[in-house]
Short mmCIF file of C-alpha atoms (C1' of nucleotides) in Angstrom, two decimals:
data_model
loop_
_atom_site.label_atom_id
_atom_site.label_comp_id
_atom_site.label_asym_id
_atom_site.label_seq_id
_atom_site.Cartn_x
_atom_site.Cartn_y
_atom_site.Cartn_z
CA MET A 95 130.78 93.49 138.70
CA THR A 96 127.92 94.13 141.18
CA LEU A 97 124.60 94.42 139.63
CA PHE A 98 124.59 98.22 139.46
CA GLU A 99 127.93 98.21 137.84
CA GLU A 100 126.44 95.90 135.27
CA LEU A 101 123.47 98.34 134.23
CA LYS A 102 125.92 101.15 134.33
CA TRP A 103 128.52 99.75 131.66
CA ARG A 104 125.16 98.51 129.73
CA GLY A 105 124.22 102.24 129.76
CA LEU A 106 121.00 101.36 131.04
CA ILE A 107 121.44 104.01 134.31
CA GLU A 108 120.42 107.54 133.06
CA SER A 109 119.51 108.95 136.22
CA VAL A 110 118.87 107.66 139.73
CA THR A 111 116.81 109.49 142.52
CA ASN A 112 119.11 108.58 145.32
CA VAL A 113 122.25 107.10 145.96
CA GLU A 114 121.22 104.46 148.15
CA ILE A 115 119.63 102.86 145.38
CA ILE A 116 122.41 101.35 144.07
CA GLU A 117 122.84 99.72 147.90
CA LYS A 118 119.61 98.52 147.58
CA LEU A 119 120.19 97.09 144.01
CA ASN A 120 123.11 95.44 144.92
CA ASN A 121 122.62 93.77 148.18
CA ASP A 122 118.58 93.94 149.02
CA LYS A 123 115.77 91.75 147.56
CA LEU A 124 113.12 94.87 146.24
CA THR A 125 110.26 94.57 144.66
CA PHE A 126 110.01 97.09 142.07
CA TYR A 127 107.58 97.98 138.85
CA ILE A 128 107.71 99.43 135.47
CA GLY A 129 104.60 100.50 133.72
CA THR A 130 103.39 100.88 130.27
CA ASP A 131 100.29 101.81 128.61
CA PRO A 132 98.51 99.73 126.31
CA THR A 133 98.96 102.60 123.65
CA ALA A 134 99.43 99.78 121.03
CA ASP A 135 98.25 95.87 120.74
CA SER A 136 102.22 94.84 121.01
CA LEU A 137 105.27 95.68 122.39
CA HIS A 138 108.06 97.52 120.26
CA ILE A 139 111.60 97.26 120.51
CA GLY A 140 111.91 99.83 122.50
CA HIS A 141 110.09 98.23 125.36
CA PHE A 142 112.21 95.32 125.08
CA SER A 143 114.97 97.06 126.45
CA SER A 144 113.04 98.39 129.17
CA LEU A 145 112.05 95.05 130.31
CA LEU A 146 115.10 92.82 129.84
CA VAL A 147 116.25 95.52 132.57
CA ALA A 148 113.18 94.23 134.53
CA LYS A 149 114.70 90.56 133.75
CA ARG A 150 118.34 91.63 134.53
CA LEU A 151 116.90 92.87 138.20
CA GLU A 152 114.86 89.68 138.59
CA GLN A 153 118.09 87.36 138.10
CA HIS A 154 119.40 89.33 141.28
CA GLY A 155 116.79 88.34 143.42
CA HIS A 156 114.68 91.26 142.70
CA HIS A 157 110.78 90.97 142.10
CA PRO A 158 109.70 92.85 138.79
CA ILE A 159 105.75 93.80 138.35
CA ILE A 160 104.79 94.42 135.24
CA LEU A 161 102.00 97.46 135.26
CA VAL A 162 99.53 97.79 132.21
CA GLY A 163 97.81 101.18 131.97
CA GLY A 164 94.49 100.05 131.72
CA ALA A 165 93.94 103.13 133.11
CA THR A 166 96.57 105.63 132.19
CA GLY A 167 96.32 104.47 129.15
CA LEU A 168 92.88 105.89 128.66
CA ILE A 169 94.19 109.29 129.78
CA GLY A 170 97.80 109.79 128.35
CA ASP A 171 100.78 110.73 129.15
CA PRO A 172 102.25 113.83 127.77
CA ARG A 173 104.20 113.82 124.99
CA PRO A 174 106.64 116.65 124.53
CA THR A 175 104.85 117.57 121.61
CA LYS A 176 101.43 117.77 121.31
CA GLU A 177 98.40 116.44 122.86
CA ARG A 178 97.19 112.79 122.30
CA THR A 179 94.04 111.91 120.47
CA MET A 180 92.38 109.81 123.09
CA ILE A 181 92.15 106.27 121.79
CA THR A 182 88.60 104.76 122.75
CA LYS A 183 87.93 101.80 125.28
CA GLU A 184 87.62 99.07 122.89
CA GLU A 185 90.73 99.61 121.76
CA LEU A 186 92.54 100.06 124.70
CA GLU A 187 90.87 96.78 125.61
CA LYS A 188 92.12 94.80 122.64
CA ASN A 189 95.71 97.00 122.88
CA TYR A 190 95.93 95.76 126.66
CA ASN A 191 95.33 91.81 125.96
CA GLY A 192 97.85 92.07 123.17
CA LEU A 193 100.26 93.33 125.52
CA CYS A 194 99.46 91.01 128.41
CA VAL A 195 100.10 88.01 126.43
CA GLN A 196 103.00 88.85 125.08
CA ILE A 197 105.04 89.86 128.26
CA LYS A 198 103.34 86.60 129.70
CA LYS A 199 104.49 85.01 126.60
CA LEU A 200 108.05 86.40 126.83
CA PHE A 201 109.08 87.43 130.07
CA GLY A 202 106.62 85.64 132.45
CA PHE A 203 106.46 88.78 135.06
CA GLU A 204 103.69 89.12 137.07
CA MET A 205 101.08 92.12 135.93
CA VAL A 206 98.94 94.53 137.15
CA ASN A 207 96.66 96.80 135.82
CA ASN A 208 95.78 100.43 137.43
CA TYR A 209 92.38 100.45 136.52
CA ASP A 210 91.50 98.27 139.53
CA TRP A 211 92.27 100.32 141.83
CA SER A 212 91.75 103.97 139.72
CA LYS A 213 88.46 103.19 138.81
CA ASP A 214 86.53 103.79 141.47
CA ILE A 215 87.91 107.22 142.79
CA ASN A 216 85.79 109.38 142.31
CA PHE A 217 86.10 113.06 142.00
CA ILE A 218 85.75 114.38 145.24
CA ASP A 219 87.72 112.17 146.81
CA TYR A 220 90.51 112.31 144.30
CA LEU A 221 90.25 115.90 145.24
CA ARG A 222 90.79 116.18 148.52
CA ASP A 223 92.76 112.56 149.26
CA TYR A 224 95.18 113.31 146.52
CA GLY A 225 94.82 116.43 144.68
CA LYS A 226 96.17 118.37 148.22
CA PHE A 227 99.40 116.60 148.03
CA PHE A 228 100.45 118.06 144.52
CA ASN A 229 101.19 121.76 143.90
CA ILE A 230 100.47 123.45 140.94
CA SER A 231 104.11 125.36 140.54
CA TYR A 232 105.66 121.57 141.45
CA MET A 233 103.61 120.07 138.46
CA LEU A 234 104.52 123.07 136.19
CA ASN A 235 108.39 122.43 136.53
CA LYS A 236 108.42 118.99 135.14
CA GLU A 237 109.79 118.87 132.42
CA THR A 238 106.90 117.49 130.04
CA VAL A 239 104.90 119.71 131.47
CA LYS A 240 106.60 122.83 130.91
CA SER A 241 107.73 121.80 127.33
CA ARG A 242 104.02 121.63 126.57
CA LEU A 243 102.98 125.27 127.91
CA ASP A 244 103.33 127.27 124.63
CA GLY A 245 101.56 124.60 122.76
CA GLY A 246 99.03 124.06 124.86
CA ILE A 247 97.96 120.82 127.28
CA THR A 248 94.62 119.70 128.78
CA TYR A 249 94.07 119.38 131.96
CA THR A 250 93.46 115.50 131.22
CA GLU A 251 97.04 115.16 130.05
CA PHE A 252 98.01 117.34 133.00
CA SER A 253 96.76 115.64 135.75
CA TYR A 254 98.14 111.96 134.07
CA MET A 255 101.47 112.67 136.71
CA ILE A 256 98.91 112.44 139.90
CA MET A 257 97.49 109.33 138.06
CA GLN A 258 100.79 107.26 138.15
CA SER A 259 101.73 108.71 141.63
CA LEU A 260 99.23 106.72 142.60
CA ASP A 261 100.20 103.72 141.39
CA PHE A 262 103.20 103.46 142.57
CA LEU A 263 101.71 104.65 146.38
CA HIS A 264 99.22 101.71 146.02
CA LEU A 265 101.85 99.48 144.93
CA PHE A 266 103.89 100.67 147.46
CA GLU A 267 100.85 100.13 149.93
CA SER A 268 99.71 96.75 149.21
CA ARG A 269 102.79 95.38 147.82
CA ASN A 270 105.89 97.20 149.56
CA CYS A 271 106.57 97.94 145.90
CA THR A 272 109.75 100.70 146.60
CA LEU A 273 111.11 100.74 143.46
CA GLN A 274 110.08 102.45 140.22
CA ILE A 275 112.05 102.18 136.63
CA GLY A 276 111.20 103.81 133.32
CA GLY A 277 112.65 105.59 130.38
CA GLN A 278 114.23 108.94 130.89
CA ASP A 279 110.74 110.68 129.71
CA GLN A 280 109.61 108.85 133.47
CA TRP A 281 111.74 111.05 135.56
CA GLY A 282 109.30 113.55 136.34
CA ASN A 283 106.27 110.81 136.79
CA ILE A 284 108.63 108.51 139.20
CA THR A 285 109.74 111.49 141.36
CA SER A 286 106.01 113.07 141.97
CA GLY A 287 105.16 109.38 142.76
CA MET A 288 107.68 109.18 145.28
CA GLU A 289 107.36 112.80 146.59
CA LEU A 290 103.34 111.31 147.45
CA ILE A 291 104.25 108.41 149.10
CA ARG A 292 106.78 110.22 151.95
CA LYS A 293 103.73 113.09 152.13
CA LYS A 294 101.79 110.53 153.00
CA THR A 295 103.34 107.51 154.58
CA GLY A 296 106.73 109.18 155.38
CA HIS A 297 108.54 105.94 153.81
CA GLU A 298 111.57 106.88 151.04
CA VAL A 299 111.30 105.23 147.85
CA TYR A 300 113.37 105.30 144.85
CA GLY A 301 113.60 105.49 141.22
CA PHE A 302 115.72 105.32 138.31
CA THR A 303 115.84 106.02 134.86
CA MET A 304 116.78 104.24 131.46
CA PRO A 305 118.35 106.50 128.70
CA LEU A 306 116.29 106.44 125.45
CA ILE A 307 117.93 104.07 122.86
CA THR A 308 119.31 106.22 119.99
CA LYS A 309 120.66 105.76 116.45
CA ALA A 310 124.41 107.66 115.89
CA ASP A 311 122.30 110.85 114.91
CA GLY A 312 120.61 110.97 118.15
CA THR A 313 116.98 110.28 116.50
CA LYS A 314 114.92 107.11 118.10
CA PHE A 315 116.01 103.49 117.53
CA GLY A 316 113.42 101.16 116.23
CA LYS A 317 111.49 102.58 113.44
CA SER A 318 112.21 101.16 110.16
CA GLU A 319 110.63 102.13 106.55
CA GLY A 320 107.29 100.11 107.80
CA GLY A 321 107.54 102.08 110.77
CA ALA A 322 108.05 100.35 114.45
CA ILE A 323 109.70 97.24 114.80
CA TRP A 324 107.05 95.46 116.84
CA LEU A 325 108.09 92.41 118.71
CA ASP A 326 104.53 90.99 117.17
CA LYS A 327 105.82 89.05 114.10
CA ASN A 328 102.29 89.63 112.32
CA LYS A 329 103.16 93.17 112.71
CA THR A 330 107.28 92.70 112.38
CA SER A 331 108.21 89.19 110.41
CA PRO A 332 111.52 87.92 112.07
CA TYR A 333 113.09 88.59 108.85
CA GLU A 334 112.31 92.31 108.81
CA MET A 335 114.03 91.91 112.45
CA PHE A 336 116.72 90.58 111.13
CA GLN A 337 117.47 93.38 108.42
CA PHE A 338 116.52 95.81 111.28
CA LEU A 339 119.43 94.76 113.53
CA ILE A 340 122.01 93.43 111.01
CA ASN A 341 121.69 96.72 109.31
CA SER A 342 122.45 99.02 112.62
CA GLU A 343 125.06 101.55 112.28
CA ASP A 344 128.47 100.65 113.03
CA SER A 345 128.99 102.92 115.58
CA LYS A 346 125.81 102.02 117.35
CA VAL A 347 126.01 98.26 117.78
CA ILE A 348 127.79 97.39 120.37
CA ASP A 349 125.37 99.84 122.50
CA TYR A 350 122.92 98.02 121.40
CA LEU A 351 124.38 94.40 121.78
CA LYS A 352 124.84 95.94 125.64
CA LYS A 353 120.95 96.88 125.93
CA LEU A 354 119.49 94.30 124.14
CA THR A 355 121.17 91.04 125.09
CA PHE A 356 122.43 89.07 127.98
CA LEU A 357 125.82 88.40 126.56
CA SER A 358 128.76 88.64 129.00
CA LYS A 359 131.09 91.74 129.09
CA GLU A 360 133.99 89.16 128.07
CA GLU A 361 131.96 88.48 125.16
CA ILE A 362 130.57 92.09 124.08
CA ASP A 363 134.61 93.00 124.57
CA GLU A 364 135.39 90.53 122.20
CA LEU A 365 133.08 91.36 119.56
CA ASP A 366 133.65 94.86 119.84
CA ASN A 367 137.60 93.89 118.88
CA ASP A 368 136.11 91.97 115.88
CA LEU A 369 133.99 94.98 114.83
CA ASN A 370 137.59 97.14 115.44
CA ASN A 371 139.39 94.66 113.25
CA HIS A 372 137.02 93.20 110.82
CA PRO A 373 134.62 95.69 110.33
CA GLU A 374 132.97 93.83 107.02
CA LEU A 375 132.79 90.62 108.80
CA ARG A 376 129.82 92.13 110.49
CA LYS A 377 130.12 89.69 113.70
CA SER A 378 128.69 91.76 116.46
CA HIS A 379 125.84 92.65 113.98
CA LYS A 380 125.03 89.17 113.48
CA ALA A 381 125.41 88.32 116.84
CA LEU A 382 123.36 90.94 117.82
CA ALA A 383 120.41 89.82 115.21
CA LYS A 384 120.79 86.56 116.45
CA GLU A 385 120.64 87.00 120.31
CA VAL A 386 117.56 89.26 119.81
CA ILE A 387 115.72 86.97 117.47
CA THR A 388 116.51 83.77 119.20
CA PHE A 389 114.89 85.54 122.39
CA ILE A 390 111.82 86.84 121.30
CA HIS A 391 110.60 84.60 118.40
CA GLY A 392 112.90 81.44 119.34
CA GLN A 393 115.59 79.35 117.43
CA ASP A 394 113.46 78.27 114.67
CA ALA A 395 112.47 81.65 113.82
CA TYR A 396 116.17 82.79 113.57
CA TYR A 397 117.63 80.19 111.36
CA GLU A 398 114.76 80.84 108.82
CA ALA A 399 115.10 84.41 109.36
CA LEU A 400 119.00 84.09 108.50
CA LYS A 401 118.30 81.68 105.69
CA ILE A 402 115.84 84.01 103.71
CA SER A 403 118.38 86.83 104.54
CA GLU A 404 121.45 85.15 103.01
CA ALA A 405 119.74 84.00 99.93
CA LEU A 406 118.62 86.95 99.44
CA PHE A 407 121.73 89.00 99.65
CA ASN A 408 124.13 86.19 98.21
CA GLY A 409 122.04 86.96 95.36
CA ASN A 410 121.60 83.41 93.85
CA ILE A 411 117.98 83.48 93.94
CA LYS A 412 117.64 81.66 90.58
CA GLN A 413 119.14 78.69 91.51
CA LEU A 414 116.33 77.91 94.40
CA ASN A 415 113.70 75.87 93.12
CA GLU A 416 110.36 76.31 94.15
CA GLN A 417 109.78 74.97 97.83
CA GLU A 418 112.86 76.48 98.69
CA LEU A 419 111.94 79.77 97.38
CA LEU A 420 108.36 79.27 99.44
CA ASP A 421 110.16 78.50 102.41
CA CYS A 422 112.76 80.89 102.16
CA PHE A 423 110.22 83.78 101.84
CA ASN A 424 107.76 83.00 104.25
CA GLY A 425 107.77 86.14 105.76
CA VAL A 426 108.39 88.56 102.88
CA PRO A 427 105.20 89.97 101.74
CA THR A 428 103.84 87.90 98.90
CA PHE A 429 101.25 88.52 96.37
CA ILE A 430 99.31 86.82 93.41
CA ILE A 431 99.68 87.15 89.85
CA ASN A 432 96.82 86.05 88.05
CA GLU A 433 98.06 87.22 84.39
CA PRO A 434 100.80 88.70 82.17
CA LEU A 435 100.92 92.26 83.57
CA ASN A 436 102.92 95.58 82.91
CA ILE A 437 105.51 96.04 85.42
CA VAL A 438 104.55 99.14 86.29
CA ASP A 439 100.98 98.09 87.26
CA LEU A 440 102.62 94.90 88.76
CA LEU A 441 104.53 97.23 91.02
CA VAL A 442 101.49 99.51 91.90
CA ASN A 443 98.87 97.25 92.21
CA ASN A 444 100.86 95.18 95.12
CA ASP A 445 101.50 98.02 97.36
CA ILE A 446 105.16 97.72 96.36
CA CYS A 447 105.23 101.49 94.79
CA SER A 448 102.40 103.98 95.82
CA SER A 449 101.74 105.56 92.29
CA LYS A 450 102.45 105.07 88.89
CA ARG A 451 104.48 107.94 88.88
CA GLU A 452 106.96 106.67 92.03
CA ALA A 453 107.29 102.74 90.00
CA LYS A 454 107.90 104.25 86.60
CA GLU A 455 110.87 106.63 88.80
CA PHE A 456 112.04 103.51 90.45
CA ILE A 457 112.44 101.61 87.19
CA ASN A 458 114.18 104.40 85.72
CA ASN A 459 116.61 104.60 88.79
CA GLY A 460 117.48 100.96 88.11
CA ALA A 461 116.05 100.35 91.61
CA ILE A 462 113.58 97.35 90.40
CA LEU A 463 114.74 94.03 90.29
CA ILE A 464 112.96 90.96 89.22
CA ASN A 465 115.06 87.42 89.84
CA ASP A 466 118.01 89.36 89.97
CA ASP A 467 117.66 90.62 86.69
CA LYS A 468 117.17 95.02 86.72
CA ILE A 469 114.14 96.01 84.82
CA ILE A 470 115.09 98.92 82.42
CA LEU A 471 111.85 99.56 80.30
CA GLU A 472 108.76 100.60 81.84
CA ASP A 473 106.57 98.83 79.57
CA MET A 474 108.12 95.77 80.06
CA VAL A 475 105.42 92.35 80.99
CA VAL A 476 106.03 90.04 83.71
CA SER A 477 104.95 86.75 82.04
CA GLU A 478 105.28 83.02 83.32
CA ASP A 479 108.32 82.88 80.87
CA MET A 480 110.38 84.91 83.24
CA ALA A 481 109.31 82.79 86.66
CA ILE A 482 111.22 80.58 88.38
CA GLU A 483 109.78 77.09 87.25
CA LYS A 484 107.18 78.90 85.56
CA LYS A 485 105.82 80.31 88.69
CA ILE A 486 107.68 82.78 91.13
CA VAL A 487 109.34 86.17 90.71
CA VAL A 488 111.36 87.81 93.04
CA VAL A 489 110.70 91.21 92.94
CA ARG A 490 113.14 93.81 94.60
CA LYS A 491 113.31 97.37 95.36
CA GLY A 492 116.02 99.11 95.86
CA LYS A 493 118.75 97.74 97.60
CA LYS A 494 117.17 95.93 100.68
CA LYS A 495 113.04 95.61 99.93
CA TYR A 496 112.21 92.13 98.70
CA TYR A 497 108.35 90.93 97.33
CA LEU A 498 107.41 87.80 96.27
CA GLY A 499 105.14 86.72 93.16
CA ILE A 500 103.21 83.99 93.03
CA PHE A 501 101.67 82.60 89.27
CA ASN A 502 98.38 81.41 89.87
"C1'" G B 124 83.03 137.43 127.74
"C1'" G B 125 86.63 141.33 125.32
"C1'" A B 126 91.43 142.58 122.37
"C1'" G B 127 94.85 140.73 119.20
"C1'" A B 128 98.23 136.67 116.53
"C1'" G B 129 98.05 132.12 113.69
"C1'" G B 130 96.75 127.09 111.18
"C1'" U B 131 100.74 126.23 104.25
"C1'" A B 132 102.74 119.33 101.55
"C1'" G B 133 105.75 114.08 107.03
"C1'" C B 134 108.26 118.35 109.73
"C1'" G B 135 109.92 123.71 109.96
"C1'" A B 136 109.20 127.67 106.86
"C1'" A B 137 108.94 131.32 102.34
"C1'" G B 138 105.13 132.79 99.59
"C1'" U B 139 99.32 138.17 100.79
"C1'" G B 140 95.70 137.73 93.22
"C1'" G B 141 98.07 135.31 87.29
"C1'" C B 142 105.44 133.84 86.39
"C1'" U B 143 102.98 129.00 92.24
"C1'" A B 144 102.02 121.80 92.14
"C1'" A B 145 103.29 125.70 95.53
"C1'" A B 146 110.74 128.89 96.70
"C1'" C B 147 114.64 126.76 101.19
"C1'" G B 148 115.97 124.11 104.54
"C1'" C B 149 115.09 118.84 107.52
"C1'" G B 150 113.33 114.22 106.84
"C1'" G B 151 112.15 110.07 103.02
"C1'" C B 152 112.58 106.97 99.08
"C1'" A B 153 116.29 105.60 94.80
"C1'" G B 154 121.62 105.71 92.43
"C1'" A B 155 127.00 105.39 93.23
"C1'" C B 156 130.81 104.16 96.88
"C1'" U B 157 130.67 100.20 100.29
"C1'" G B 158 130.48 95.91 104.40
"C1'" U B 159 123.25 94.69 103.73
"C1'" A B 160 127.28 99.98 108.19
"C1'" A B 161 128.84 105.29 108.61
"C1'" A B 162 130.11 109.71 105.43
"C1'" U B 163 130.18 111.72 101.09
"C1'" C B 164 127.68 113.23 96.00
"C1'" U B 165 123.65 112.55 92.24
"C1'" G B 166 118.61 112.50 91.72
"C1'" U B 167 113.48 112.61 93.62
"C1'" U B 168 109.82 113.49 96.98
"C1'" C B 169 100.40 114.98 95.16
"C1'" C B 170 97.87 112.02 91.56
"C1'" U B 171 97.73 110.73 85.53
"C1'" U B 172 95.11 107.48 80.51
"C1'" C B 173 100.75 113.10 79.98
"C1'" G B 174 95.39 116.19 77.57
"C1'" G B 175 95.05 117.21 82.14
"C1'" G B 176 93.02 116.76 87.40
"C1'" U B 177 92.91 117.85 92.51
"C1'" U B 178 95.57 120.26 96.65
"C1'" C B 179 97.69 125.71 101.12
"C1'" G B 180 91.98 124.50 108.96
"C1'" A B 181 86.56 123.95 106.91
"C1'" U B 182 82.29 126.15 104.05
"C1'" G B 183 80.17 129.73 101.04
"C1'" G B 184 81.36 134.09 97.96
"C1'" U B 185 83.95 138.01 95.07
"C1'" U B 186 87.43 137.62 90.20
"C1'" C B 187 88.09 136.22 83.37
"C1'" G B 188 91.65 134.05 87.55
"C1'" A B 189 92.66 132.98 94.81
"C1'" A B 190 97.13 130.02 99.27
"C1'" U B 191 96.90 135.30 98.08
"C1'" C B 192 90.38 139.59 98.47
"C1'" C B 193 85.43 139.03 101.40
"C1'" A B 194 81.51 136.20 104.87
"C1'" U B 195 80.41 132.83 108.35
"C1'" C B 196 82.99 128.46 111.04
"C1'" U B 197 86.21 125.89 113.42
"C1'" C B 198 91.14 124.95 116.20
"C1'" U B 199 95.87 126.83 118.73
"C1'" C B 200 98.92 130.81 121.08
"C1'" U B 201 99.20 135.75 123.73
"C1'" C B 202 96.93 139.15 126.13
"C1'" C B 203 92.79 141.81 129.03
"C1'" A B 204 88.51 141.18 132.66
#
RNA sequence: GGAGAGGUAGCGAAGUGGCUAAACGCGGCAGACUGUAAAUCUGUUCCUUCGGGUUCGAUGGUUCGAAUCCAUCUCUCUCCA
């Protein structure tokens, strides 16, 4: 398979700006860039697949530049629904640093910050040197802007496209960067950058977009109960990530394997086969969890997540001793119990349930288990007597959520 | 600057003086069934010491009683100049 064929097979190409790009990807050594704005202090699983694409290109001899948008992050890329709330400069700086550390560690890519070349452009020059290249009707026709015309869009966000175009121009001129890749929502920004480069320099550059990874129902992939699946293990523990991946829908797991791992076509085809013949073994799901977590958090973290999951879901919690439990549950939310406590209070005080009403509802539904025993009475008191080695209680809420209580 | 329409729970959307803690749909959560999958079915979805308390953009007012009426403010959209 050529590089392009592989990307296509993995479902990583949404659209390309011109067909010559296929040839260039397969045979040339391009410098390309992909940008992300520091809207949070960690990458999430969605970024992960995009950056893996950059990695895939790099492995074929292309040179990736990751642009972390210290300038564009201050402006805000228009979302289709509504205006963003601006983040403070302090927040942005914190986010910026967080992303850089992660990208460096996980991928080792070269990084640039568009603040460096955007900060000194003054307003008059901006309008004269760049504004003249953007026709309003062209900008209004871009999908993201169009979708906002009814609900309202400020001049600030409207200008975002221009800023990103300047980035592409800058990287083209200073680094001979001739390709920009991004999520499908970046199409408008990428093409307007190409347009600017064509008008200003007469050169042709390229772009392609990658599809948004979705769940079976078409909604965005990468959200769990606790919100997004982050790559920072303090925000999403390897165990949580394991749970997220292992719970992938059957109909999507092969798609995720293609997009989130480096497994070969042969390996994935075989897993697909297993999935069809023995879905209950969930080999594909396990492979997905293993590949992704090992890449992001390393092998040790993966095995630990696996160990916790097996202990929890095979239902032999009581056979573990104190130390084994503590080892296993490193990564599960933990709380301290100072004295025997009513079950409802315990659930509410430790944020397992958001209110007493909810706690009672869970109990009445049979959704609360302590050390694998179903709790049926609202007025039950949790004491040392029921703790494993008089020390530890494992609280389960619903089928999949676990909490660890330790008697002091 | 002028005229009009609007802001109801996570979202969409009813409700225009008491029967409304607020219909309905989506989403979320839980239970059953399963394979920690999907689909389906069922329950649930402001807080509570179960007396009640606090909610419908904000503040003040009218009323025995307000999401609903009045005033001011604020935000969004549409049109005009």
